[in-house]
Short mmCIF file of N, CA and C in Angstrom, two decimals:
data_model
loop_
_atom_site.label_atom_id
_atom_site.label_comp_id
_atom_site.label_asym_id
_atom_site.label_seq_id
_atom_site.Cartn_x
_atom_site.Cartn_y
_atom_site.Cartn_z
N UNK A 9 1.06 -0.97 0.49
CA UNK A 9 -0.18 0.41 -0.12
C UNK A 9 1.12 1.54 0.13
N UNK A 10 0.23 2.28 -0.97
CA UNK A 10 1.08 3.39 -0.94
C UNK A 10 0.21 4.73 -0.80
N UNK A 11 0.41 5.70 -0.07
CA UNK A 11 -0.23 6.97 -0.39
C UNK A 11 0.03 7.92 -1.03
N UNK A 12 -0.89 8.41 -2.01
CA UNK A 12 -0.62 9.50 -3.25
C UNK A 12 -1.12 10.72 -2.81
N UNK A 13 -0.42 11.81 -2.06
CA UNK A 13 -0.47 12.78 -1.98
C UNK A 13 -0.47 14.13 -2.58
N UNK A 14 -0.67 15.28 -2.44
CA UNK A 14 -0.37 16.57 -3.64
C UNK A 14 -1.18 16.19 -4.68
N UNK A 15 -2.52 15.62 -4.64
CA UNK A 15 -3.00 15.66 -6.28
C UNK A 15 -4.02 16.91 -6.39
N UNK A 16 -4.27 16.67 -7.34
CA UNK A 16 -5.00 17.85 -8.13
C UNK A 16 -6.52 17.28 -8.17
N UNK A 17 -7.69 17.78 -7.52
CA UNK A 17 -9.12 17.38 -7.25
C UNK A 17 -9.29 17.64 -8.89
N UNK A 18 -10.48 16.54 -9.14
CA UNK A 18 -11.31 16.64 -10.50
C UNK A 18 -9.54 16.42 -11.38
N UNK A 19 -9.11 15.24 -11.14
CA UNK A 19 -7.92 14.69 -12.59
C UNK A 19 -8.18 13.44 -12.52
N UNK A 20 -7.44 13.12 -13.85
CA UNK A 20 -7.92 11.65 -14.17
C UNK A 20 -6.17 11.43 -14.15
N UNK A 21 -5.54 10.35 -12.97
CA UNK A 21 -4.71 9.40 -13.23
C UNK A 21 -4.04 8.43 -13.45
N UNK A 22 -3.01 8.26 -13.98
CA UNK A 22 -2.78 7.02 -14.73
C UNK A 22 -1.45 6.45 -14.04
N UNK A 23 -1.09 5.04 -13.92
CA UNK A 23 -0.60 4.69 -12.89
C UNK A 23 0.01 2.85 -13.11
N UNK A 24 0.96 3.00 -12.84
CA UNK A 24 1.38 1.21 -13.10
C UNK A 24 2.23 1.35 -11.67
N UNK A 25 2.09 -0.01 -11.66
CA UNK A 25 2.72 -0.76 -10.41
C UNK A 25 4.24 -1.44 -10.87
N UNK A 26 5.15 -1.74 -10.56
CA UNK A 26 6.33 -2.19 -10.50
C UNK A 26 7.33 -2.43 -9.56
N UNK A 27 7.99 -3.43 -9.72
CA UNK A 27 8.33 -4.37 -8.94
C UNK A 27 9.74 -5.15 -9.02
N UNK A 28 10.28 -5.25 -7.53
CA UNK A 28 11.50 -6.88 -8.04
C UNK A 28 11.39 -7.33 -6.76
N UNK A 29 11.71 -8.45 -7.35
CA UNK A 29 11.60 -9.75 -6.26
C UNK A 29 12.98 -9.55 -5.97
N UNK A 30 13.37 -10.67 -5.01
CA UNK A 30 14.77 -10.73 -4.40
C UNK A 30 15.78 -11.21 -4.88
N UNK A 31 15.50 -12.04 -6.03
CA UNK A 31 16.32 -12.56 -7.40
C UNK A 31 16.94 -10.83 -8.47
N UNK A 32 15.81 -10.43 -8.19
CA UNK A 32 16.55 -9.16 -9.11
C UNK A 32 15.74 -9.27 -10.38
N UNK A 33 14.94 -9.78 -10.01
CA UNK A 33 13.41 -9.95 -11.72
C UNK A 33 12.93 -8.89 -11.58
N UNK A 34 12.11 -7.87 -13.03
CA UNK A 34 11.65 -6.98 -12.11
C UNK A 34 10.31 -7.10 -12.94
N UNK A 35 9.12 -6.71 -12.82
CA UNK A 35 7.49 -6.91 -13.26
C UNK A 35 6.82 -5.90 -13.36
N UNK A 36 6.02 -5.67 -13.53
CA UNK A 36 5.01 -4.46 -13.71
C UNK A 36 3.71 -4.96 -14.21
N UNK A 37 3.09 -3.78 -13.52
CA UNK A 37 1.58 -4.12 -14.01
C UNK A 37 0.80 -3.50 -14.82
N UNK A 38 -0.21 -3.95 -15.39
CA UNK A 38 -0.92 -2.84 -16.70
C UNK A 38 -1.52 -1.84 -16.42
N UNK A 39 -1.57 -1.07 -16.95
CA UNK A 39 -1.61 0.21 -16.58
C UNK A 39 -3.32 0.78 -16.27
N UNK A 40 -3.12 1.44 -15.07
CA UNK A 40 -4.94 1.36 -14.88
C UNK A 40 -5.07 2.99 -14.28
N UNK A 41 -6.32 3.38 -14.02
CA UNK A 41 -6.33 4.93 -13.45
C UNK A 41 -7.41 5.19 -12.94
N UNK A 42 -7.32 6.33 -11.91
CA UNK A 42 -8.27 6.55 -11.30
C UNK A 42 -8.55 8.17 -11.51
N UNK A 43 -9.30 8.92 -11.04
CA UNK A 43 -9.58 10.13 -10.92
C UNK A 43 -10.31 10.93 -9.77
N UNK A 44 -9.76 11.56 -9.16
CA UNK A 44 -9.97 12.61 -7.51
C UNK A 44 -10.99 12.86 -7.63
N UNK A 45 -11.71 13.15 -6.76
CA UNK A 45 -12.50 13.54 -6.25
C UNK A 45 -13.27 15.21 -6.76
N UNK A 46 -14.03 15.59 -7.49
CA UNK A 46 -13.74 17.14 -7.66
C UNK A 46 -13.58 18.02 -6.64
N UNK A 47 -13.24 19.61 -6.54
CA UNK A 47 -13.10 19.82 -5.60
C UNK A 47 -14.25 20.41 -5.46
N UNK A 48 -14.58 20.86 -3.97
CA UNK A 48 -15.83 21.63 -4.12
C UNK A 48 -16.10 23.10 -4.44
N UNK A 49 -17.20 23.02 -4.40
CA UNK A 49 -17.78 24.59 -5.03
C UNK A 49 -18.46 25.10 -4.06
N UNK A 50 -18.47 26.57 -4.40
CA UNK A 50 -19.62 27.61 -3.57
C UNK A 50 -20.22 28.49 -4.86
N UNK A 51 -21.34 28.61 -5.00
CA UNK A 51 -22.01 29.07 -5.61
C UNK A 51 -23.37 30.14 -5.36
N UNK A 52 -23.78 30.80 -6.79
CA UNK A 52 -25.05 31.71 -5.97
C UNK A 52 -24.91 32.69 -4.74
N UNK A 53 -23.55 32.98 -4.71
CA UNK A 53 -23.77 33.35 -3.49
C UNK A 53 -24.27 35.06 -3.60
N UNK A 54 -24.99 35.23 -2.41
CA UNK A 54 -26.23 36.86 -2.41
C UNK A 54 -25.76 37.52 -0.86
N UNK A 55 -26.50 38.71 -0.68
CA UNK A 55 -26.13 38.66 0.70
C UNK A 55 -28.00 39.39 0.38
N UNK A 56 -28.52 38.54 1.72
CA UNK A 56 -29.93 38.50 1.60
C UNK A 56 -30.79 39.66 2.29
N UNK A 57 -29.88 40.14 3.28
CA UNK A 57 -30.52 41.18 3.98
C UNK A 57 -28.78 42.15 4.64
N UNK A 58 -29.49 43.31 4.99
CA UNK A 58 -28.13 43.57 6.09
C UNK A 58 -28.84 44.90 6.76
N UNK A 59 -28.59 44.80 7.89
CA UNK A 59 -29.22 45.88 8.45
C UNK A 59 -27.87 46.96 9.17
N UNK A 60 -28.31 47.53 10.27
CA UNK A 60 -27.14 48.46 11.29
C UNK A 60 -26.03 47.95 11.56
N UNK A 61 -26.37 46.54 12.37
CA UNK A 61 -25.16 45.84 12.94
C UNK A 61 -24.74 44.52 12.37
N UNK A 62 -25.64 43.95 11.46
CA UNK A 62 -25.50 42.38 10.81
C UNK A 62 -25.75 42.61 9.02
N UNK A 63 -25.38 41.09 9.01
CA UNK A 63 -25.59 41.03 7.23
C UNK A 63 -25.93 39.32 7.76
N UNK A 64 -27.29 39.06 6.38
CA UNK A 64 -27.30 37.62 6.51
C UNK A 64 -26.74 37.50 4.91
N UNK A 65 -26.21 35.99 4.79
CA UNK A 65 -25.43 35.89 3.10
C UNK A 65 -25.70 34.86 3.01
N UNK A 66 -26.18 34.17 1.46
CA UNK A 66 -26.89 33.10 1.12
C UNK A 66 -26.09 32.78 0.25
N UNK A 67 -25.75 30.79 -0.48
CA UNK A 67 -24.95 30.63 -1.03
C UNK A 67 -25.18 28.88 -0.68
N UNK A 68 -24.80 28.10 -2.11
CA UNK A 68 -24.77 27.21 -2.26
C UNK A 68 -23.40 26.38 -1.98
N UNK A 69 -23.43 25.60 -1.71
CA UNK A 69 -22.39 24.31 -1.97
C UNK A 69 -22.48 23.26 -2.05
N UNK A 70 -21.44 22.18 -2.73
CA UNK A 70 -21.50 20.78 -3.08
C UNK A 70 -20.20 20.43 -3.44
N UNK A 71 -19.88 19.36 -2.69
CA UNK A 71 -18.66 18.62 -2.25
C UNK A 71 -17.56 19.27 -1.26
N UNK A 72 -18.21 19.93 -0.56
CA UNK A 72 -18.17 20.59 0.93
C UNK A 72 -17.99 20.28 1.86
N UNK A 73 -17.09 19.85 3.12
CA UNK A 73 -17.36 19.50 3.86
C UNK A 73 -17.77 19.98 5.22
N UNK A 74 -17.00 21.57 4.92
CA UNK A 74 -16.90 22.94 5.21
C UNK A 74 -17.12 24.36 4.95
N UNK A 75 -17.52 24.87 5.52
CA UNK A 75 -17.03 26.33 4.81
C UNK A 75 -16.68 27.22 5.79
N UNK A 76 -15.87 28.13 5.38
CA UNK A 76 -15.51 29.16 6.80
C UNK A 76 -15.67 30.52 5.83
N UNK A 77 -16.30 31.35 6.86
CA UNK A 77 -16.83 32.53 6.10
C UNK A 77 -16.37 33.59 6.54
N UNK A 78 -14.91 34.13 5.86
CA UNK A 78 -14.22 35.36 6.63
C UNK A 78 -14.69 36.64 6.36
N UNK A 79 -14.77 37.14 6.92
CA UNK A 79 -15.22 39.06 6.92
C UNK A 79 -14.68 39.97 7.68
N UNK A 80 -14.38 41.14 7.37
CA UNK A 80 -13.93 42.27 8.10
C UNK A 80 -14.04 43.44 7.36
N UNK A 81 -13.41 44.64 7.81
CA UNK A 81 -13.31 45.94 7.32
C UNK A 81 -12.63 45.79 6.15
N UNK A 82 -11.20 45.17 6.23
CA UNK A 82 -10.91 44.98 5.32
C UNK A 82 -10.41 43.59 4.55
N UNK A 83 -9.50 43.70 3.25
CA UNK A 83 -9.04 42.34 2.76
C UNK A 83 -8.64 41.21 3.44
N UNK A 84 -8.04 42.13 4.61
CA UNK A 84 -7.05 41.32 5.68
C UNK A 84 -8.64 40.51 6.81
N UNK A 85 -9.62 40.47 7.07
CA UNK A 85 -10.42 40.27 7.33
C UNK A 85 -10.79 40.40 8.85
N UNK A 86 -10.91 39.41 9.62
CA UNK A 86 -10.04 39.57 11.32
C UNK A 86 -11.58 38.74 11.95
N UNK A 87 -12.63 38.50 10.91
CA UNK A 87 -13.89 37.99 11.82
C UNK A 87 -13.49 36.12 10.91
N UNK A 88 -14.26 35.55 11.34
CA UNK A 88 -14.47 34.15 10.98
C UNK A 88 -15.82 33.20 11.39
N UNK A 89 -16.56 32.85 10.34
CA UNK A 89 -17.61 31.69 11.07
C UNK A 89 -17.34 30.58 10.17
N UNK A 90 -17.37 29.59 11.27
CA UNK A 90 -17.32 27.97 10.24
C UNK A 90 -18.63 27.56 10.50
N UNK A 91 -19.11 26.79 9.10
CA UNK A 91 -20.23 26.23 9.08
C UNK A 91 -19.99 24.55 8.72
N UNK A 92 -20.58 23.65 8.96
CA UNK A 92 -20.49 21.97 8.78
C UNK A 92 -21.53 22.06 7.65
N UNK A 93 -20.71 21.09 6.25
CA UNK A 93 -22.02 21.48 5.75
C UNK A 93 -22.22 20.06 4.87
N UNK A 94 -23.16 20.08 4.12
CA UNK A 94 -23.40 18.15 3.46
C UNK A 94 -22.40 18.51 2.16
N UNK A 95 -22.26 17.45 2.02
CA UNK A 95 -21.17 17.51 0.68
C UNK A 95 -21.86 17.47 -1.12
N UNK A 96 -23.41 16.63 -0.32
CA UNK A 96 -23.99 17.07 -2.05
C UNK A 96 -24.71 18.37 -1.90
N UNK A 97 -25.62 18.98 -3.30
CA UNK A 97 -25.79 19.95 -3.26
C UNK A 97 -26.57 20.53 -1.96
N UNK A 98 -26.04 22.01 -1.21
CA UNK A 98 -27.09 22.61 -0.35
C UNK A 98 -27.12 23.86 -0.61
N UNK A 99 -28.27 24.46 -0.12
CA UNK A 99 -28.03 26.10 0.25
C UNK A 99 -28.09 26.45 1.61
N UNK A 100 -27.35 27.57 2.24
CA UNK A 100 -27.36 27.94 3.58
C UNK A 100 -27.38 29.29 3.74
N UNK A 101 -27.33 29.83 5.02
CA UNK A 101 -27.48 31.13 5.32
C UNK A 101 -26.52 31.05 6.43
N UNK A 102 -25.99 32.02 6.73
CA UNK A 102 -24.60 32.61 7.58
C UNK A 102 -25.17 33.91 8.13
N UNK A 103 -25.41 34.36 9.37
CA UNK A 103 -25.69 35.56 9.56
C UNK A 103 -24.71 36.23 10.34
N UNK A 104 -24.28 37.01 10.40
CA UNK A 104 -22.74 38.03 10.38
C UNK A 104 -23.22 38.86 11.54
N UNK A 105 -22.90 39.01 12.45
CA UNK A 105 -23.64 39.90 13.56
C UNK A 105 -22.08 40.51 14.06
N UNK A 106 -22.45 41.78 15.28
CA UNK A 106 -21.85 42.65 15.74
C UNK A 106 -20.81 43.27 14.84
N UNK A 107 -21.37 44.06 13.32
CA UNK A 107 -20.90 44.59 12.67
C UNK A 107 -21.04 45.94 12.84
N UNK A 108 -20.23 47.11 12.69
CA UNK A 108 -20.34 48.34 12.88
C UNK A 108 -21.71 49.08 12.23
N UNK A 109 -22.05 50.37 11.53
CA UNK A 109 -23.26 50.80 11.32
C UNK A 109 -22.19 51.25 10.27
N UNK A 110 -23.36 51.78 8.88
CA UNK A 110 -22.54 52.51 7.74
C UNK A 110 -20.76 52.09 7.59
N UNK A 111 -20.68 51.22 7.64
CA UNK A 111 -18.83 50.54 7.20
C UNK A 111 -19.33 49.52 5.84
N UNK A 112 -18.47 49.88 5.07
CA UNK A 112 -18.34 48.58 4.28
C UNK A 112 -17.18 47.92 4.54
N UNK A 113 -17.70 46.42 4.41
CA UNK A 113 -17.15 44.83 4.97
C UNK A 113 -17.10 43.96 3.86
N UNK A 114 -15.54 43.68 3.13
CA UNK A 114 -15.63 42.60 2.66
C UNK A 114 -15.87 41.29 2.96
N UNK A 115 -16.00 39.55 2.39
CA UNK A 115 -16.16 38.63 2.90
C UNK A 115 -15.95 37.60 1.72
N UNK A 116 -15.24 36.45 1.95
CA UNK A 116 -15.23 35.59 1.25
C UNK A 116 -15.46 34.11 1.51
N UNK A 117 -15.80 33.54 0.94
CA UNK A 117 -16.16 31.86 1.42
C UNK A 117 -15.34 30.84 1.03
N UNK A 118 -14.47 30.25 1.72
CA UNK A 118 -13.94 28.83 1.80
C UNK A 118 -14.58 27.91 1.85
N UNK A 119 -14.57 26.84 1.01
CA UNK A 119 -14.66 25.64 1.20
C UNK A 119 -14.03 24.61 1.18
N UNK A 120 -14.12 23.54 2.49
CA UNK A 120 -13.59 22.89 2.84
C UNK A 120 -13.56 21.48 1.84
N UNK A 121 -12.78 20.43 1.58
CA UNK A 121 -13.02 19.13 1.09
C UNK A 121 -12.86 18.13 2.25
N UNK A 122 -13.23 16.94 2.32
CA UNK A 122 -13.44 15.93 3.31
C UNK A 122 -11.92 15.44 3.48
N UNK A 123 -10.84 16.55 3.25
CA UNK A 123 -9.69 15.84 4.03
C UNK A 123 -9.20 16.86 4.12
N UNK A 124 -9.77 18.06 4.74
CA UNK A 124 -9.42 19.30 5.29
C UNK A 124 -9.18 20.40 4.17
N UNK A 125 -8.54 20.27 3.00
CA UNK A 125 -7.99 21.13 2.20
C UNK A 125 -8.84 22.42 1.80
N UNK A 126 -8.50 23.10 2.04
CA UNK A 126 -9.09 24.60 1.81
C UNK A 126 -9.30 25.49 0.73
N UNK A 127 -10.15 25.54 0.15
CA UNK A 127 -10.23 26.12 -1.72
C UNK A 127 -10.67 27.83 -0.99
N UNK A 128 -9.83 28.60 -1.76
CA UNK A 128 -9.85 30.14 -1.81
C UNK A 128 -11.29 30.53 -2.48
N UNK A 129 -12.26 31.49 -1.93
CA UNK A 129 -13.57 32.42 -2.54
C UNK A 129 -13.18 33.45 -3.33
N UNK A 130 -13.79 33.63 -3.95
CA UNK A 130 -13.63 34.94 -4.14
C UNK A 130 -13.97 36.17 -3.14
N UNK A 131 -13.32 37.54 -3.59
CA UNK A 131 -13.67 38.75 -2.29
C UNK A 131 -14.79 39.35 -2.67
N UNK A 132 -15.87 39.44 -1.75
CA UNK A 132 -17.12 40.18 -2.42
C UNK A 132 -17.38 41.17 -1.03
N UNK A 133 -17.82 42.10 -1.10
CA UNK A 133 -18.17 43.25 -0.27
C UNK A 133 -20.00 43.32 -0.13
N UNK A 134 -20.25 44.24 1.17
CA UNK A 134 -21.21 44.80 1.21
C UNK A 134 -21.29 45.91 2.30
N UNK A 135 -22.10 46.71 2.30
CA UNK A 135 -22.07 47.62 2.98
C UNK A 135 -23.69 47.67 4.46
N UNK A 136 -23.18 48.20 5.71
CA UNK A 136 -24.04 48.19 6.80
C UNK A 136 -24.67 49.49 6.50
N UNK A 137 -25.98 49.50 7.06
CA UNK A 137 -27.07 50.67 6.61
C UNK A 137 -26.24 51.44 8.10
N UNK A 138 -25.94 52.95 7.66
CA UNK A 138 -25.87 54.02 8.21
C UNK A 138 -26.94 54.44 10.03
N UNK A 139 -26.42 54.18 10.97
CA UNK A 139 -27.71 54.87 11.57
C UNK A 139 -27.84 55.67 11.54
N UNK A 140 -29.41 56.12 11.94
CA UNK A 140 -29.89 57.38 11.38
C UNK A 140 -29.59 58.64 11.77
N UNK A 141 -29.28 59.97 12.08
CA UNK A 141 -28.97 60.65 12.93
C UNK A 141 -29.11 62.54 12.30
N UNK A 142 -29.16 63.09 13.50
CA UNK A 142 -30.26 64.18 13.00
C UNK A 142 -28.91 65.43 13.27
N UNK A 143 -28.96 66.39 12.67
CA UNK A 143 -28.02 67.80 13.00
C UNK A 143 -29.12 69.02 12.12
N UNK A 144 -28.24 70.71 13.32
CA UNK A 144 -28.61 71.25 12.50
C UNK A 144 -29.99 71.33 12.84
N UNK A 145 -30.64 71.18 14.06
CA UNK A 145 -31.98 71.45 14.28
C UNK A 145 -31.84 72.84 14.65
N UNK A 146 -32.94 73.76 14.08
CA UNK A 146 -32.82 75.09 13.96
C UNK A 146 -34.82 75.45 14.62
N UNK A 147 -34.83 75.85 15.50
CA UNK A 147 -36.45 76.65 15.55
C UNK A 147 -36.64 78.27 15.34
N UNK A 148 -37.21 78.41 14.46
CA UNK A 148 -38.03 79.75 14.11
C UNK A 148 -39.13 80.12 14.39
N UNK A 149 -39.59 81.75 14.84
CA UNK A 149 -40.94 81.83 14.74
C UNK A 149 -41.39 81.99 12.98
N UNK A 150 -42.12 81.54 12.82
CA UNK A 150 -42.89 82.05 11.50
C UNK A 150 -44.18 83.63 11.46
N UNK A 151 -43.37 84.27 11.05
CA UNK A 151 -43.76 85.80 11.33
C UNK A 151 -45.24 85.85 10.62
N UNK A 152 -45.90 86.79 10.55
CA UNK A 152 -47.35 87.42 9.65
C UNK A 152 -47.99 85.78 9.71
N UNK A 153 -48.54 84.86 10.22
CA UNK A 153 -49.10 83.89 10.41
C UNK A 153 -50.16 83.93 11.00
N UNK A 154 -51.57 83.67 10.88
CA UNK A 154 -52.79 83.74 10.86
C UNK A 154 -52.57 83.44 12.95
N UNK A 155 -51.93 82.03 13.31
CA UNK A 155 -51.84 82.02 14.30
C UNK A 155 -50.37 81.92 15.20
N UNK A 156 -50.07 81.35 15.88
CA UNK A 156 -48.43 81.62 16.37
C UNK A 156 -48.24 80.55 15.81
N UNK A 157 -47.37 80.24 15.03
CA UNK A 157 -46.34 79.34 14.79
C UNK A 157 -45.18 79.19 14.47
N UNK A 158 -44.42 78.23 14.78
CA UNK A 158 -42.73 78.05 14.93
C UNK A 158 -42.51 77.18 13.85
N UNK A 159 -40.94 77.27 13.15
CA UNK A 159 -40.71 76.51 12.13
C UNK A 159 -39.85 75.62 12.75
N UNK A 160 -39.44 74.43 12.45
CA UNK A 160 -38.25 73.54 13.00
C UNK A 160 -37.53 73.00 11.86
N UNK A 161 -36.64 72.98 11.53
CA UNK A 161 -35.37 72.32 10.59
C UNK A 161 -34.42 71.58 10.70
N UNK A 162 -33.89 70.13 10.51
CA UNK A 162 -33.16 69.80 10.81
C UNK A 162 -32.96 69.13 9.20
N UNK A 163 -31.46 67.99 9.66
CA UNK A 163 -30.95 67.69 8.54
C UNK A 163 -30.70 65.79 8.73
N UNK A 164 -30.96 65.21 8.22
CA UNK A 164 -30.40 63.59 8.34
C UNK A 164 -30.26 63.26 7.61
N UNK A 165 -28.82 62.20 8.15
CA UNK A 165 -28.03 61.40 7.03
C UNK A 165 -28.64 60.16 6.59
N UNK A 166 -29.58 60.03 6.55
CA UNK A 166 -30.21 58.75 5.85
C UNK A 166 -31.97 59.02 5.72
N UNK A 167 -32.61 58.64 4.86
CA UNK A 167 -34.12 58.89 4.69
C UNK A 167 -34.25 58.52 5.81
N UNK A 168 -35.23 59.10 6.24
CA UNK A 168 -36.23 58.91 7.33
C UNK A 168 -37.65 59.76 7.48
N UNK A 169 -38.22 59.11 8.51
CA UNK A 169 -39.95 59.96 8.16
C UNK A 169 -39.31 60.85 9.52
N UNK A 170 -40.69 61.73 9.77
CA UNK A 170 -40.34 62.49 10.68
C UNK A 170 -41.58 62.61 11.93
N UNK A 171 -41.64 62.96 12.94
CA UNK A 171 -42.39 63.22 14.28
C UNK A 171 -41.82 64.31 15.55
N UNK A 172 -42.60 64.97 15.10
CA UNK A 172 -42.65 66.41 16.06
C UNK A 172 -43.22 66.01 17.30
N UNK A 173 -43.08 66.04 18.55
CA UNK A 173 -43.80 66.19 19.49
C UNK A 173 -43.49 67.24 20.37
N UNK A 174 -44.94 68.51 20.66
CA UNK A 174 -44.65 69.29 21.34
C UNK A 174 -46.01 69.26 22.20
N UNK A 175 -46.00 70.43 23.21
CA UNK A 175 -47.20 70.31 24.58
C UNK A 175 -46.70 71.96 25.24
N UNK A 176 -47.85 72.24 25.89
CA UNK A 176 -47.57 73.47 26.59
C UNK A 176 -46.94 73.31 27.57
N UNK A 177 -45.77 73.93 27.88
CA UNK A 177 -45.14 73.27 29.57
C UNK A 177 -45.88 73.54 30.82
N UNK A 178 -47.08 73.91 30.42
CA UNK A 178 -47.95 74.03 31.87
C UNK A 178 -48.70 73.35 31.90
N UNK A 179 -48.81 72.84 30.89
CA UNK A 179 -49.79 71.72 30.54
C UNK A 179 -49.64 70.47 29.70
N UNK A 180 -48.93 69.42 30.01
CA UNK A 180 -48.43 68.08 29.43
C UNK A 180 -49.53 67.25 28.74
N UNK A 181 -50.65 67.58 29.41
CA UNK A 181 -51.84 66.34 28.61
C UNK A 181 -51.89 66.98 27.63
N UNK A 182 -51.54 68.36 26.88
CA UNK A 182 -52.30 68.99 25.70
C UNK A 182 -51.07 68.70 24.66
N UNK A 183 -50.54 67.22 25.00
CA UNK A 183 -49.49 67.00 23.67
C UNK A 183 -50.31 66.45 22.44
N UNK A 184 -49.60 66.95 21.25
CA UNK A 184 -49.68 66.91 20.12
C UNK A 184 -48.41 66.45 19.40
N UNK A 185 -48.72 65.58 18.60
CA UNK A 185 -47.76 64.89 17.48
C UNK A 185 -48.07 65.74 15.95
N UNK A 186 -47.01 65.98 14.99
CA UNK A 186 -46.93 66.11 13.88
C UNK A 186 -46.31 65.31 12.91
N UNK A 187 -46.80 64.65 12.07
CA UNK A 187 -46.18 63.35 11.37
C UNK A 187 -46.29 63.45 10.35
N UNK A 188 -44.74 63.15 9.71
CA UNK A 188 -44.80 62.71 7.91
C UNK A 188 -44.39 61.52 7.44
N UNK A 189 -44.48 60.74 7.19
CA UNK A 189 -44.49 59.34 6.99
C UNK A 189 -43.48 59.32 6.07
N UNK A 190 -43.33 60.30 4.69
CA UNK A 190 -42.49 59.91 3.61
C UNK A 190 -41.14 60.23 4.29
N UNK A 191 -40.58 59.45 3.47
CA UNK A 191 -38.99 59.33 4.24
C UNK A 191 -38.01 60.06 2.91
N UNK A 192 -37.44 60.74 3.98
CA UNK A 192 -36.81 61.85 3.13
C UNK A 192 -35.42 61.69 3.68
N UNK A 193 -34.59 61.92 2.84
CA UNK A 193 -32.74 62.24 3.19
C UNK A 193 -32.50 63.88 2.86
N UNK A 194 -31.86 64.18 3.72
CA UNK A 194 -31.25 65.24 3.40
C UNK A 194 -32.21 66.64 4.79
N UNK A 195 -32.79 67.57 3.84
CA UNK A 195 -33.61 68.64 4.85
C UNK A 195 -34.59 68.06 5.64
N UNK A 196 -35.21 68.55 6.77
CA UNK A 196 -36.22 67.82 6.86
C UNK A 196 -37.12 69.35 7.82
N UNK A 197 -38.33 69.74 7.20
CA UNK A 197 -39.08 70.82 7.80
C UNK A 197 -40.76 70.70 8.28
N UNK A 198 -40.76 71.13 9.63
CA UNK A 198 -42.40 71.26 10.15
C UNK A 198 -42.33 72.34 10.39
#
């Protein structure tokens, strides 16, 4: 018995066995061949959803016993998620958690064969959603209005709807809301 290693996946190899006996006679077998198992494959990679601090990746594998999802804010990655897989074609989802909002992330999905050989995936990317922030809030009296009126303006960094809640200081039970459900990016006014 002899182990052959460092073989290429999905490749046909031809071989002959030769031997020499104690008297120096040499013999050989007929030529035979074998084909190594094909390399595991990952395909149909997509990002199902992205939030402020998480993302869900979807992909299919064939011939893999395990996948390693490498991810991070640079192509040096830093994070890793490992999932055991079936060698038959199957679709998986992997959730990446504890991400930072408003950041670009790189990822690759490496597949491992049954002998722990790791095959490099393609580097892809996605961006997490930015956390909504408002700034430049201004309150101004509107002159020449039929009733006492104020204008409130502000700027948002992402599309947001608006709710302004107000009430007289002396009587909080008279609370009122002004609502604008239209998603708007940039300057808001009420």
